[in-house]
Amino acid sequence: MASRDAFLALVAHELRNPMTPILAQVQRLRRMAQDGSDAEILARGAERAERLVVHYIKRVTTLLDVTRIRAGRVDLKPEPHDFAETAGQVVESLGPAAAYSGCRIEFSCPETLPAVFDRLAGEQILENLLSNAIKYAPGQPILVFARIDGEDLAFGVSDRGPGISPHDQQRIFERFERLLGAGAPAGGFGVGLWVVRRLVEAMHGRITVSSVEGQGSTFTVRLPRSGAGADDQRRRGET
């Protein structure tokens, strides 16, 4: 029973987050239609909504992989992608949610960032980090960054929220851990950062947090830019 409840909590969390930008886009389209926007503008809006739904369906599919995290089997498929494009799409998709919370997102990234990584996992990692920043730092600016750091692809999110105590920094990546201090919003199951950490580790990377209480937090992910370990990962997925 406990195992089933844990799985349902994980699924609920991972399916709820992407619905925010989808709902925001549908509401925007409805307002545009009521205002009499021309067909071309409505068509572009509908196309974007369609992309969000397609991505949502893909994300549901990846939950089959996430269910194997506890067994140490995450079936990822690292391939060459442009992380600048991937990150830009994540920032765009969460733009409505950020605007609703009064957050201004700054995106610092080279024009292109070629690397070998699993695209859906990369999106899921960045979406979780950015969603957390929007949730815990409403009304504050948020920085999403990506760069090459030696042999690594480094990316992450920096906010000016309430910060995280040194004690909490040691436990936030564990399953079902939530920040419940002053200013922390209610809700959530405490699985987002656990999923992030396990996906990062599955891609042979690492995630760190730097935070000062009252000043904000920065989460940084580093993945081997060459996709090192991808062959090992694929072999594990085949066994």
PDB file of N, CA and C in Angstrom, residues 36-44:
ATOM      1  N   GLY A  36     -11.687  38.996 -30.649  1.00  0.00           N
ATOM      2  CA  GLY A  36     -11.772  39.104 -32.092  1.00  0.00           C
ATOM      3  C   GLY A  36     -10.433  39.086 -32.804  1.00  0.00           C
ATOM      4  N   SER A  37      -9.435  38.419 -32.253  1.00  0.00           N
ATOM      5  CA  SER A  37      -8.136  38.328 -32.912  1.00  0.00           C
ATOM      6  C   SER A  37      -8.283  37.636 -34.264  1.00  0.00           C
ATOM      7  N   ASP A  38      -7.409  38.010 -35.214  1.00  0.00           N
ATOM      8  CA  ASP A  38      -7.556  37.446 -36.557  1.00  0.00           C
ATOM      9  C   ASP A  38      -7.135  35.974 -36.577  1.00  0.00           C
ATOM     10  N   ALA A  39      -7.492  35.299 -37.651  1.00  0.00           N
ATOM     11  CA  ALA A  39      -7.296  33.856 -37.753  1.00  0.00           C
ATOM     12  C   ALA A  39      -5.833  33.462 -37.687  1.00  0.00           C
ATOM     13  N   GLU A  40      -4.949  34.282 -38.247  1.00  0.00           N
ATOM     14  CA  GLU A  40      -3.528  33.931 -38.273  1.00  0.00           C
ATOM     15  C   GLU A  40      -2.951  33.899 -36.856  1.00  0.00           C
ATOM     16  N   ILE A  41      -3.320  34.898 -36.056  1.00  0.00           N
ATOM     17  CA  ILE A  41      -2.831  34.940 -34.669  1.00  0.00           C
ATOM     18  C   ILE A  41      -3.381  33.757 -33.882  1.00  0.00           C
ATOM     19  N   LEU A  42      -4.656  33.452 -34.081  1.00  0.00           N
ATOM     20  CA  LEU A  42      -5.259  32.314 -33.383  1.00  0.00           C
ATOM     21  C   LEU A  42      -4.616  31.000 -33.814  1.00  0.00           C
ATOM     22  N   ALA A  43      -4.289  30.889 -35.101  1.00  0.00           N
ATOM     23  CA  ALA A  43      -3.659  29.666 -35.606  1.00  0.00           C
ATOM     24  C   ALA A  43      -2.295  29.463 -34.967  1.00  0.00           C
ATOM     25  N   ARG A  44      -1.532  30.536 -34.820  1.00  0.00           N
ATOM     26  CA  ARG A  44      -0.212  30.413 -34.175  1.00  0.00           C
ATOM     27  C   ARG A  44      -0.369  29.991 -32.714  1.00  0.00           C
TER      28      ARG A  44
END
